[in-house]
mmCIF file of N, CA and C and ligand atoms in Angstrom:
data_model
loop_
_atom_site.group_PDB
_atom_site.id
_atom_site.type_symbol
_atom_site.label_atom_id
_atom_site.label_comp_id
_atom_site.label_asym_id
_atom_site.label_seq_id
_atom_site.Cartn_x
_atom_site.Cartn_y
_atom_site.Cartn_z
ATOM 1 N N MET A 10 -8.045 0.674 -13.249
ATOM 2 C CA MET A 10 -6.651 0.217 -13.194
ATOM 3 C C MET A 10 -5.826 1.183 -12.339
ATOM 4 N N LEU A 11 -4.955 0.607 -11.537
ATOM 5 C CA LEU A 11 -4.004 1.404 -10.748
ATOM 6 C C LEU A 11 -2.640 1.299 -11.430
ATOM 7 N N TYR A 12 -2.057 2.436 -11.727
ATOM 8 C CA TYR A 12 -0.771 2.442 -12.407
ATOM 9 C C TYR A 12 0.325 2.933 -11.462
ATOM 10 N N ILE A 13 1.448 2.267 -11.534
ATOM 11 C CA ILE A 13 2.606 2.658 -10.725
ATOM 12 C C ILE A 13 3.848 2.604 -11.616
ATOM 13 N N THR A 14 4.773 3.511 -11.428
ATOM 14 C CA THR A 14 6.000 3.459 -12.218
ATOM 15 C C THR A 14 6.921 2.367 -11.660
ATOM 16 N N GLN A 15 7.793 1.884 -12.512
ATOM 17 C CA GLN A 15 8.773 0.886 -12.075
ATOM 18 C C GLN A 15 9.587 1.426 -10.903
ATOM 19 N N GLU A 16 9.930 2.700 -10.991
ATOM 20 C CA GLU A 16 10.731 3.332 -9.941
ATOM 21 C C GLU A 16 10.003 3.304 -8.588
ATOM 22 N N ASP A 17 8.731 3.679 -8.599
ATOM 23 C CA ASP A 17 7.964 3.666 -7.342
ATOM 24 C C ASP A 17 7.745 2.240 -6.841
ATOM 25 N N TYR A 18 7.516 1.328 -7.776
ATOM 26 C CA TYR A 18 7.384 -0.077 -7.361
ATOM 27 C C TYR A 18 8.659 -0.537 -6.660
ATOM 28 N N ASN A 19 9.798 -0.175 -7.233
ATOM 29 C CA ASN A 19 11.081 -0.573 -6.641
ATOM 30 C C ASN A 19 11.279 0.048 -5.260
ATOM 31 N N ILE A 20 10.830 1.292 -5.094
ATOM 32 C CA ILE A 20 10.945 1.969 -3.795
ATOM 33 C C ILE A 20 10.151 1.193 -2.738
ATOM 34 N N ILE A 21 8.932 0.769 -3.107
ATOM 35 C CA ILE A 21 8.100 -0.010 -2.178
ATOM 36 C C ILE A 21 8.766 -1.350 -1.866
ATOM 37 N N LEU A 22 9.230 -2.014 -2.917
ATOM 38 C CA LEU A 22 9.843 -3.332 -2.740
ATOM 39 C C LEU A 22 11.063 -3.262 -1.822
ATOM 40 N N GLU A 23 11.917 -2.265 -2.052
ATOM 41 C CA GLU A 23 13.127 -2.133 -1.228
ATOM 42 C C GLU A 23 12.774 -1.852 0.224
ATOM 43 N N HIS A 24 11.789 -0.988 0.438
ATOM 44 C CA HIS A 24 11.362 -0.661 1.801
ATOM 45 C C HIS A 24 10.851 -1.921 2.509
ATOM 46 N N CYS A 25 10.087 -2.730 1.787
ATOM 47 C CA CYS A 25 9.541 -3.949 2.386
ATOM 48 C C CYS A 25 10.647 -4.952 2.692
ATOM 49 N N LYS A 26 11.623 -5.053 1.787
ATOM 50 C CA LYS A 26 12.732 -5.990 2.022
ATOM 51 C C LYS A 26 13.588 -5.527 3.199
ATOM 52 N N LYS A 27 13.859 -4.223 3.240
ATOM 53 C CA LYS A 27 14.706 -3.681 4.304
ATOM 54 C C LYS A 27 14.067 -3.832 5.676
ATOM 55 N N SER A 28 12.733 -3.833 5.713
ATOM 56 C CA SER A 28 12.020 -3.880 6.991
ATOM 57 C C SER A 28 11.905 -5.296 7.548
ATOM 58 N N LEU A 29 12.248 -6.305 6.733
ATOM 59 C CA LEU A 29 12.173 -7.688 7.213
ATOM 60 C C LEU A 29 13.008 -7.852 8.482
ATOM 61 N N PRO A 30 12.607 -8.660 9.434
ATOM 62 C CA PRO A 30 11.485 -9.599 9.381
ATOM 63 C C PRO A 30 10.123 -8.965 9.670
ATOM 64 N N ASN A 31 10.087 -7.650 9.836
ATOM 65 C CA ASN A 31 8.817 -7.004 10.183
ATOM 66 C C ASN A 31 8.024 -6.614 8.941
ATOM 67 N N GLU A 32 6.741 -6.407 9.143
ATOM 68 C CA GLU A 32 5.925 -5.837 8.080
ATOM 69 C C GLU A 32 6.358 -4.397 7.856
ATOM 70 N N ALA A 33 6.279 -3.981 6.600
ATOM 71 C CA ALA A 33 6.554 -2.589 6.249
ATOM 72 C C ALA A 33 5.245 -1.961 5.794
ATOM 73 N N CYS A 34 5.179 -0.636 5.845
ATOM 74 C CA CYS A 34 3.946 0.025 5.421
ATOM 75 C C CYS A 34 4.247 1.387 4.811
ATOM 76 N N GLY A 35 3.256 1.919 4.132
ATOM 77 C CA GLY A 35 3.422 3.225 3.522
ATOM 78 C C GLY A 35 2.131 3.690 2.889
ATOM 79 N N LEU A 36 2.193 4.872 2.314
ATOM 80 C CA LEU A 36 1.028 5.465 1.667
ATOM 81 C C LEU A 36 1.380 5.814 0.227
ATOM 82 N N VAL A 37 0.370 5.850 -0.629
ATOM 83 C CA VAL A 37 0.593 6.240 -2.024
ATOM 84 C C VAL A 37 -0.377 7.347 -2.396
ATOM 85 N N ALA A 38 0.142 8.306 -3.141
ATOM 86 C CA ALA A 38 -0.678 9.441 -3.565
ATOM 87 C C ALA A 38 -0.503 9.650 -5.057
ATOM 88 N N GLY A 39 -1.482 10.310 -5.647
ATOM 89 C CA GLY A 39 -1.373 10.553 -7.089
ATOM 90 C C GLY A 39 -2.605 11.224 -7.627
ATOM 91 N N ILE A 40 -2.953 10.832 -8.842
ATOM 92 C CA ILE A 40 -4.084 11.475 -9.518
ATOM 93 C C ILE A 40 -5.042 10.412 -10.054
ATOM 94 N N ARG A 41 -6.269 10.851 -10.278
ATOM 95 C CA ARG A 41 -7.269 10.031 -10.977
ATOM 96 C C ARG A 41 -7.498 10.635 -12.343
ATOM 97 N N LYS A 42 -7.565 9.766 -13.349
ATOM 98 C CA LYS A 42 -7.783 10.245 -14.705
ATOM 99 C C LYS A 42 -8.531 9.176 -15.490
ATOM 100 N N ASN A 43 -9.653 9.543 -16.085
ATOM 101 C CA ASN A 43 -10.456 8.627 -16.913
ATOM 102 C C ASN A 43 -10.730 7.295 -16.209
ATOM 103 N N GLY A 44 -11.032 7.387 -14.924
ATOM 104 C CA GLY A 44 -11.350 6.156 -14.192
ATOM 105 C C GLY A 44 -10.149 5.361 -13.743
ATOM 106 N N ASN A 45 -8.953 5.805 -14.106
ATOM 107 C CA ASN A 45 -7.732 5.131 -13.664
ATOM 108 C C ASN A 45 -7.056 5.948 -12.571
ATOM 109 N N LYS A 46 -6.192 5.281 -11.816
ATOM 110 C CA LYS A 46 -5.422 5.975 -10.793
ATOM 111 C C LYS A 46 -3.946 5.841 -11.125
ATOM 112 N N PHE A 47 -3.226 6.935 -10.961
ATOM 113 C CA PHE A 47 -1.801 6.946 -11.250
ATOM 114 C C PHE A 47 -1.039 7.348 -9.986
ATOM 115 N N ILE A 48 -0.209 6.462 -9.497
ATOM 116 C CA ILE A 48 0.597 6.789 -8.320
ATOM 117 C C ILE A 48 1.722 7.724 -8.748
ATOM 118 N N LYS A 49 1.811 8.871 -8.066
ATOM 119 C CA LYS A 49 2.842 9.853 -8.383
ATOM 120 C C LYS A 49 3.874 9.963 -7.268
ATOM 121 N N LYS A 50 3.495 9.547 -6.079
ATOM 122 C CA LYS A 50 4.437 9.661 -4.970
ATOM 123 C C LYS A 50 4.173 8.573 -3.934
ATOM 124 N N VAL A 51 5.264 7.960 -3.482
ATOM 125 C CA VAL A 51 5.194 6.898 -2.476
ATOM 126 C C VAL A 51 5.790 7.429 -1.178
ATOM 127 N N TYR A 52 5.097 7.181 -0.085
ATOM 128 C CA TYR A 52 5.575 7.618 1.227
ATOM 129 C C TYR A 52 5.900 6.379 2.070
ATOM 130 N N LEU A 53 7.144 6.268 2.470
ATOM 131 C CA LEU A 53 7.569 5.132 3.288
ATOM 132 C C LEU A 53 7.325 5.482 4.749
ATOM 133 N N MET A 54 6.586 4.644 5.440
ATOM 134 C CA MET A 54 6.214 4.933 6.820
ATOM 135 C C MET A 54 6.913 3.954 7.763
ATOM 136 N N THR A 55 7.001 4.365 9.011
ATOM 137 C CA THR A 55 7.532 3.485 10.047
ATOM 138 C C THR A 55 6.414 2.587 10.558
ATOM 139 N N ASN A 56 6.677 1.282 10.593
ATOM 140 C CA ASN A 56 5.736 0.385 11.252
ATOM 141 C C ASN A 56 6.032 0.442 12.747
ATOM 142 N N ILE A 57 5.228 1.212 13.467
ATOM 143 C CA ILE A 57 5.542 1.423 14.887
ATOM 144 C C ILE A 57 5.215 0.193 15.739
ATOM 145 N N ASP A 58 4.632 -0.844 15.122
ATOM 146 C CA ASP A 58 4.446 -2.106 15.844
ATOM 147 C C ASP A 58 5.733 -2.942 15.834
ATOM 148 N N PHE A 59 6.619 -2.673 14.867
ATOM 149 C CA PHE A 59 7.846 -3.455 14.694
ATOM 150 C C PHE A 59 7.544 -4.939 14.873
ATOM 151 N N ASN A 60 6.641 -5.416 14.018
ATOM 152 C CA ASN A 60 6.099 -6.757 14.171
ATOM 153 C C ASN A 60 5.992 -7.397 12.794
ATOM 154 N N SER A 61 6.114 -8.738 12.744
ATOM 155 C CA SER A 61 6.059 -9.431 11.454
ATOM 156 C C SER A 61 4.632 -9.747 11.020
ATOM 157 N N LYS A 62 3.639 -9.480 11.893
ATOM 158 C CA LYS A 62 2.263 -9.817 11.542
ATOM 159 C C LYS A 62 1.305 -8.642 11.615
ATOM 160 N N HIS A 63 1.767 -7.525 12.100
ATOM 161 C CA HIS A 63 0.905 -6.351 12.237
ATOM 162 C C HIS A 63 1.664 -5.106 11.811
ATOM 163 N N PHE A 64 0.894 -4.093 11.479
ATOM 164 C CA PHE A 64 1.534 -2.798 11.284
ATOM 165 C C PHE A 64 0.611 -1.699 11.777
ATOM 166 N N SER A 65 1.229 -0.620 12.231
ATOM 167 C CA SER A 65 0.523 0.622 12.548
ATOM 168 C C SER A 65 1.401 1.762 12.079
ATOM 169 N N MET A 66 0.757 2.790 11.548
ATOM 170 C CA MET A 66 1.508 3.964 11.112
ATOM 171 C C MET A 66 1.534 5.005 12.223
ATOM 172 N N ALA A 67 2.633 5.745 12.283
ATOM 173 C CA ALA A 67 2.759 6.793 13.294
ATOM 174 C C ALA A 67 1.884 7.979 12.897
ATOM 175 N N PRO A 68 0.993 8.408 13.788
ATOM 176 C CA PRO A 68 0.093 9.524 13.437
ATOM 177 C C PRO A 68 0.842 10.767 12.960
ATOM 178 N N GLU A 69 1.974 11.097 13.587
ATOM 179 C CA GLU A 69 2.685 12.323 13.185
ATOM 180 C C GLU A 69 3.240 12.191 11.767
ATOM 181 N N GLU A 70 3.648 10.972 11.396
ATOM 182 C CA GLU A 70 4.102 10.765 10.014
ATOM 183 C C GLU A 70 2.926 10.900 9.043
ATOM 184 N N GLN A 71 1.776 10.380 9.465
ATOM 185 C CA GLN A 71 0.595 10.473 8.596
ATOM 186 C C GLN A 71 0.176 11.929 8.371
ATOM 187 N N PHE A 72 0.231 12.728 9.438
ATOM 188 C CA PHE A 72 -0.121 14.145 9.295
ATOM 189 C C PHE A 72 0.807 14.833 8.300
ATOM 190 N N ALA A 73 2.095 14.536 8.402
ATOM 191 C CA ALA A 73 3.059 15.156 7.504
ATOM 192 C C ALA A 73 2.800 14.752 6.058
ATOM 193 N N VAL A 74 2.415 13.497 5.862
ATOM 194 C CA VAL A 74 2.128 13.004 4.503
ATOM 195 C C VAL A 74 0.892 13.704 3.939
ATOM 196 N N VAL A 75 -0.157 13.800 4.747
ATOM 197 C CA VAL A 75 -1.383 14.453 4.279
ATOM 198 C C VAL A 75 -1.085 15.886 3.852
ATOM 199 N N LYS A 76 -0.237 16.538 4.619
ATOM 200 C CA LYS A 76 0.154 17.914 4.300
ATOM 201 C C LYS A 76 0.901 17.976 2.961
ATOM 202 N N ASP A 77 1.830 17.041 2.786
ATOM 203 C CA ASP A 77 2.626 17.013 1.558
ATOM 204 C C ASP A 77 1.752 16.685 0.342
ATOM 205 N N ILE A 78 0.801 15.769 0.541
ATOM 206 C CA ILE A 78 -0.108 15.402 -0.558
ATOM 207 C C ILE A 78 -0.898 16.629 -1.001
ATOM 208 N N ARG A 79 -1.403 17.387 -0.025
ATOM 209 C CA ARG A 79 -2.159 18.604 -0.344
ATOM 210 C C ARG A 79 -1.277 19.606 -1.070
ATOM 211 N N ALA A 80 -0.043 19.770 -0.583
ATOM 212 C CA ALA A 80 0.875 20.748 -1.174
ATOM 213 C C ALA A 80 1.170 20.414 -2.633
ATOM 214 N N ASN A 81 1.155 19.099 -2.956
ATOM 215 C CA ASN A 81 1.443 18.679 -4.333
ATOM 216 C C ASN A 81 0.188 18.626 -5.201
ATOM 217 N N GLY A 82 -0.972 18.833 -4.587
ATOM 218 C CA GLY A 82 -2.211 18.744 -5.357
ATOM 219 C C GLY A 82 -2.591 17.319 -5.717
ATOM 220 N N TYR A 83 -2.065 16.362 -4.972
ATOM 221 C CA TYR A 83 -2.404 14.957 -5.227
ATOM 222 C C TYR A 83 -3.553 14.522 -4.333
ATOM 223 N N LEU A 84 -4.010 13.288 -4.596
ATOM 224 C CA LEU A 84 -5.012 12.639 -3.748
ATOM 225 C C LEU A 84 -4.346 11.461 -3.053
ATOM 226 N N LEU A 85 -4.793 11.186 -1.842
ATOM 227 C CA LEU A 85 -4.371 9.949 -1.187
ATOM 228 C C LEU A 85 -5.104 8.804 -1.887
ATOM 229 N N LEU A 86 -4.352 7.935 -2.554
ATOM 230 C CA LEU A 86 -4.976 6.857 -3.326
ATOM 231 C C LEU A 86 -5.089 5.564 -2.534
ATOM 232 N N GLY A 87 -4.159 5.370 -1.603
ATOM 233 C CA GLY A 87 -4.199 4.112 -0.866
ATOM 234 C C GLY A 87 -2.980 3.927 0.001
ATOM 235 N N ASN A 88 -2.804 2.699 0.421
ATOM 236 C CA ASN A 88 -1.643 2.381 1.246
ATOM 237 C C ASN A 88 -1.082 1.029 0.840
ATOM 238 N N PHE A 89 0.085 0.736 1.362
ATOM 239 C CA PHE A 89 0.668 -0.588 1.109
ATOM 240 C C PHE A 89 1.227 -1.146 2.401
ATOM 241 N N HIS A 90 1.265 -2.460 2.482
ATOM 242 C CA HIS A 90 2.033 -3.106 3.540
ATOM 243 C C HIS A 90 2.499 -4.464 3.051
ATOM 244 N N SER A 91 3.492 -4.993 3.732
ATOM 245 C CA SER A 91 4.064 -6.263 3.303
ATOM 246 C C SER A 91 3.542 -7.394 4.174
ATOM 247 N N HIS A 92 3.550 -8.574 3.585
ATOM 248 C CA HIS A 92 3.292 -9.810 4.318
ATOM 249 C C HIS A 92 4.556 -10.658 4.215
ATOM 250 N N PRO A 93 5.408 -10.607 5.247
ATOM 251 C CA PRO A 93 6.671 -11.358 5.161
ATOM 252 C C PRO A 93 6.467 -12.863 5.018
ATOM 253 N N HIS A 94 5.432 -13.407 5.650
ATOM 254 C CA HIS A 94 5.280 -14.865 5.688
ATOM 255 C C HIS A 94 3.917 -15.352 5.223
ATOM 256 N N SER A 95 3.134 -14.491 4.619
ATOM 257 C CA SER A 95 1.798 -14.934 4.188
ATOM 258 C C SER A 95 1.512 -14.384 2.792
ATOM 259 N N PRO A 96 0.507 -14.976 2.125
ATOM 260 C CA PRO A 96 0.214 -14.571 0.742
ATOM 261 C C PRO A 96 -0.246 -13.119 0.639
ATOM 262 N N ALA A 97 -0.275 -12.623 -0.586
ATOM 263 C CA ALA A 97 -0.679 -11.232 -0.842
ATOM 264 C C ALA A 97 -2.192 -11.135 -0.857
ATOM 265 N N MET A 98 -2.801 -11.482 0.269
ATOM 266 C CA MET A 98 -4.249 -11.413 0.459
ATOM 267 C C MET A 98 -4.516 -10.740 1.794
ATOM 268 N N PRO A 99 -5.617 -10.000 1.894
ATOM 269 C CA PRO A 99 -5.896 -9.329 3.171
ATOM 270 C C PRO A 99 -6.174 -10.344 4.277
ATOM 271 N N SER A 100 -5.554 -10.143 5.421
ATOM 272 C CA SER A 100 -5.856 -10.970 6.589
ATOM 273 C C SER A 100 -7.186 -10.506 7.168
ATOM 274 N N SER A 101 -7.743 -11.286 8.092
ATOM 275 C CA SER A 101 -9.002 -10.858 8.715
ATOM 276 C C SER A 101 -8.795 -9.526 9.432
ATOM 277 N N GLU A 102 -7.589 -9.330 9.981
ATOM 278 C CA GLU A 102 -7.301 -8.041 10.620
ATOM 279 C C GLU A 102 -7.239 -6.915 9.588
ATOM 280 N N ASP A 103 -6.633 -7.208 8.423
ATOM 281 C CA ASP A 103 -6.580 -6.190 7.361
ATOM 282 C C ASP A 103 -7.987 -5.741 6.979
ATOM 283 N N ILE A 104 -8.916 -6.703 6.900
ATOM 284 C CA ILE A 104 -10.295 -6.371 6.525
ATOM 285 C C ILE A 104 -10.959 -5.565 7.633
ATOM 286 N N ARG A 105 -10.727 -6.005 8.862
ATOM 287 C CA ARG A 105 -11.339 -5.322 10.010
ATOM 288 C C ARG A 105 -10.863 -3.871 10.118
ATOM 289 N N LEU A 106 -9.604 -3.633 9.715
ATOM 290 C CA LEU A 106 -9.022 -2.300 9.882
ATOM 291 C C LEU A 106 -9.091 -1.446 8.610
ATOM 292 N N ALA A 107 -9.783 -1.961 7.592
ATOM 293 C CA ALA A 107 -9.881 -1.211 6.333
ATOM 294 C C ALA A 107 -11.023 -0.195 6.449
ATOM 295 N N TYR A 108 -10.690 0.975 6.920
ATOM 296 C CA TYR A 108 -11.725 1.954 7.250
ATOM 297 C C TYR A 108 -12.240 2.723 6.044
ATOM 298 N N ASP A 109 -11.498 2.688 4.947
ATOM 299 C CA ASP A 109 -11.880 3.539 3.821
ATOM 300 C C ASP A 109 -12.125 2.709 2.566
ATOM 301 N N LYS A 110 -13.391 2.621 2.177
ATOM 302 C CA LYS A 110 -13.779 1.829 1.002
ATOM 303 C C LYS A 110 -13.150 2.359 -0.280
ATOM 304 N N GLY A 111 -12.834 3.661 -0.298
ATOM 305 C CA GLY A 111 -12.303 4.261 -1.517
ATOM 306 C C GLY A 111 -10.812 4.050 -1.713
ATOM 307 N N MET A 112 -10.138 3.502 -0.698
ATOM 308 C CA MET A 112 -8.690 3.335 -0.769
ATOM 309 C C MET A 112 -8.319 2.060 -1.535
ATOM 310 N N ASP A 113 -7.164 2.089 -2.165
ATOM 311 C CA ASP A 113 -6.586 0.873 -2.730
ATOM 312 C C ASP A 113 -5.594 0.321 -1.704
ATOM 313 N N TYR A 114 -5.825 -0.912 -1.292
ATOM 314 C CA TYR A 114 -4.965 -1.563 -0.304
ATOM 315 C C TYR A 114 -3.996 -2.484 -1.046
ATOM 316 N N MET A 115 -2.721 -2.098 -1.025
ATOM 317 C CA MET A 115 -1.697 -2.864 -1.740
ATOM 318 C C MET A 115 -0.992 -3.780 -0.736
ATOM 319 N N ILE A 116 -0.941 -5.057 -1.075
ATOM 320 C CA ILE A 116 -0.289 -6.023 -0.177
ATOM 321 C C ILE A 116 0.800 -6.753 -0.951
ATOM 322 N N LEU A 117 2.015 -6.651 -0.431
ATOM 323 C CA LEU A 117 3.171 -7.251 -1.090
ATOM 324 C C LEU A 117 3.635 -8.448 -0.271
ATOM 325 N N SER A 118 3.538 -9.622 -0.870
ATOM 326 C CA SER A 118 3.996 -10.829 -0.178
ATOM 327 C C SER A 118 5.452 -11.097 -0.499
ATOM 328 N N LEU A 119 6.210 -11.391 0.560
ATOM 329 C CA LEU A 119 7.633 -11.711 0.403
ATOM 330 C C LEU A 119 7.905 -13.150 0.830
ATOM 331 N N ILE A 120 6.889 -14.004 0.715
ATOM 332 C CA ILE A 120 7.099 -15.428 1.063
ATOM 333 C C ILE A 120 8.302 -15.945 0.285
ATOM 334 N N ASN A 121 8.299 -15.670 -1.017
ATOM 335 C CA ASN A 121 9.474 -15.972 -1.834
ATOM 336 C C ASN A 121 10.124 -14.634 -2.175
ATOM 337 N N ILE A 122 11.233 -14.340 -1.499
ATOM 338 C CA ILE A 122 11.840 -13.018 -1.626
ATOM 339 C C ILE A 122 12.309 -12.729 -3.049
ATOM 340 N N ASP A 123 12.574 -13.791 -3.807
ATOM 341 C CA ASP A 123 12.999 -13.597 -5.194
ATOM 342 C C ASP A 123 11.819 -13.410 -6.144
ATOM 343 N N LYS A 124 10.633 -13.735 -5.654
ATOM 344 C CA LYS A 124 9.432 -13.562 -6.483
ATOM 345 C C LYS A 124 8.338 -12.883 -5.676
ATOM 346 N N PRO A 125 8.529 -11.587 -5.382
ATOM 347 C CA PRO A 125 7.511 -10.877 -4.607
ATOM 348 C C PRO A 125 6.197 -10.810 -5.386
ATOM 349 N N VAL A 126 5.091 -10.845 -4.653
ATOM 350 C CA VAL A 126 3.766 -10.772 -5.282
ATOM 351 C C VAL A 126 3.024 -9.570 -4.708
ATOM 352 N N LEU A 127 2.609 -8.686 -5.588
ATOM 353 C CA LEU A 127 1.818 -7.532 -5.161
ATOM 354 C C LEU A 127 0.388 -7.679 -5.672
ATOM 355 N N ASN A 128 -0.559 -7.651 -4.749
ATOM 356 C CA ASN A 128 -1.969 -7.585 -5.116
ATOM 357 C C ASN A 128 -2.577 -6.333 -4.515
ATOM 358 N N VAL A 129 -3.577 -5.825 -5.204
ATOM 359 C CA VAL A 129 -4.224 -4.585 -4.755
ATOM 360 C C VAL A 129 -5.722 -4.869 -4.583
ATOM 361 N N PHE A 130 -6.291 -4.309 -3.531
ATOM 362 C CA PHE A 130 -7.684 -4.610 -3.193
ATOM 363 C C PHE A 130 -8.470 -3.366 -2.834
ATOM 364 N N ASN A 131 -9.764 -3.459 -3.105
ATOM 365 C CA ASN A 131 -10.731 -2.592 -2.442
ATOM 366 C C ASN A 131 -11.393 -3.461 -1.384
ATOM 367 N N ILE A 132 -11.528 -2.912 -0.197
ATOM 368 C CA ILE A 132 -12.056 -3.695 0.924
ATOM 369 C C ILE A 132 -13.237 -2.961 1.540
ATOM 370 N N ASN A 133 -14.340 -3.699 1.670
ATOM 371 C CA ASN A 133 -15.510 -3.157 2.359
ATOM 372 C C ASN A 133 -15.638 -3.901 3.688
ATOM 373 N N ARG A 134 -15.214 -3.243 4.759
ATOM 374 C CA ARG A 134 -15.188 -3.931 6.045
ATOM 375 C C ARG A 134 -16.581 -4.226 6.576
ATOM 376 N N GLU A 135 -17.585 -3.466 6.086
ATOM 377 C CA GLU A 135 -18.942 -3.659 6.613
ATOM 378 C C GLU A 135 -19.535 -4.995 6.167
ATOM 379 N N ASN A 136 -19.298 -5.368 4.903
ATOM 380 C CA ASN A 136 -19.850 -6.651 4.447
ATOM 381 C C ASN A 136 -18.750 -7.675 4.144
ATOM 382 N N GLY A 137 -17.499 -7.290 4.382
ATOM 383 C CA GLY A 137 -16.398 -8.230 4.193
ATOM 384 C C GLY A 137 -16.022 -8.457 2.741
ATOM 385 N N ASN A 138 -16.608 -7.658 1.821
ATOM 386 C CA ASN A 138 -16.279 -7.830 0.402
ATOM 387 C C ASN A 138 -14.857 -7.361 0.096
ATOM 388 N N VAL A 139 -14.141 -8.205 -0.623
ATOM 389 C CA VAL A 139 -12.777 -7.885 -1.035
ATOM 390 C C VAL A 139 -12.707 -8.033 -2.546
ATOM 391 N N LEU A 140 -12.347 -6.962 -3.240
ATOM 392 C CA LEU A 140 -12.260 -7.002 -4.697
ATOM 393 C C LEU A 140 -10.826 -6.760 -5.140
ATOM 394 N N PHE A 141 -10.383 -7.534 -6.117
ATOM 395 C CA PHE A 141 -9.069 -7.287 -6.701
ATOM 396 C C PHE A 141 -9.119 -6.012 -7.535
ATOM 397 N N VAL A 142 -8.123 -5.175 -7.390
ATOM 398 C CA VAL A 142 -7.960 -3.992 -8.239
ATOM 399 C C VAL A 142 -6.842 -4.313 -9.230
ATOM 400 N N PRO A 143 -7.120 -4.284 -10.519
ATOM 401 C CA PRO A 143 -6.031 -4.535 -11.475
ATOM 402 C C PRO A 143 -4.990 -3.429 -11.412
ATOM 403 N N TRP A 144 -3.722 -3.798 -11.532
ATOM 404 C CA TRP A 144 -2.670 -2.784 -11.502
ATOM 405 C C TRP A 144 -1.630 -3.121 -12.558
ATOM 406 N N ASN A 145 -0.829 -2.124 -12.884
ATOM 407 C CA ASN A 145 0.180 -2.329 -13.907
ATOM 408 C C ASN A 145 1.303 -1.324 -13.725
ATOM 409 N N ILE A 146 2.449 -1.683 -14.280
ATOM 410 C CA ILE A 146 3.575 -0.751 -14.307
ATOM 411 C C ILE A 146 3.348 0.208 -15.479
ATOM 412 N N VAL A 147 3.513 1.501 -15.217
ATOM 413 C CA VAL A 147 3.365 2.470 -16.302
ATOM 414 C C VAL A 147 4.725 3.108 -16.556
ATOM 415 N N ILE A 148 5.014 3.331 -17.806
ATOM 416 C CA ILE A 148 6.264 3.996 -18.175
ATOM 417 C C ILE A 148 5.932 5.482 -18.395
ATOM 418 N N ILE A 149 6.673 6.361 -17.707
ATOM 419 C CA ILE A 149 6.394 7.784 -17.925
ATOM 420 C C ILE A 149 7.578 8.452 -18.625
HETATM 421 ZN ZN1 ZN B 1296 -1.831 -7.612 6.168
#
């Protein structure tokens, strides 16, 4: 199970809404405990594609995040991006670009802006396997 606080969920949601009509993206870091993952920090990234169907993260922003994650003693748990006009499922491009099997890929669909849908996946780009990762809001 992947756990996220309501506060961090809201931070992701607001970033995705603010970035419309473009896709938004970011990274999540935290800890692993008893087979579960707990998001402790959300990093909002610039989608340097400024596009509604693609995203790319700026390498210099990624370097800074990796540094901050290390400084906090956290692990990089995964990333998130929004789908402004498509369901919360990985696109063929998302699968092709999923380089890390150990990451949790969070996809937030804003097709209905009043009812955002967040799904989380493990993606194996080599065999195309996509698995749902259960997630929940945790109260701390
Ligand atoms: Zn996508």
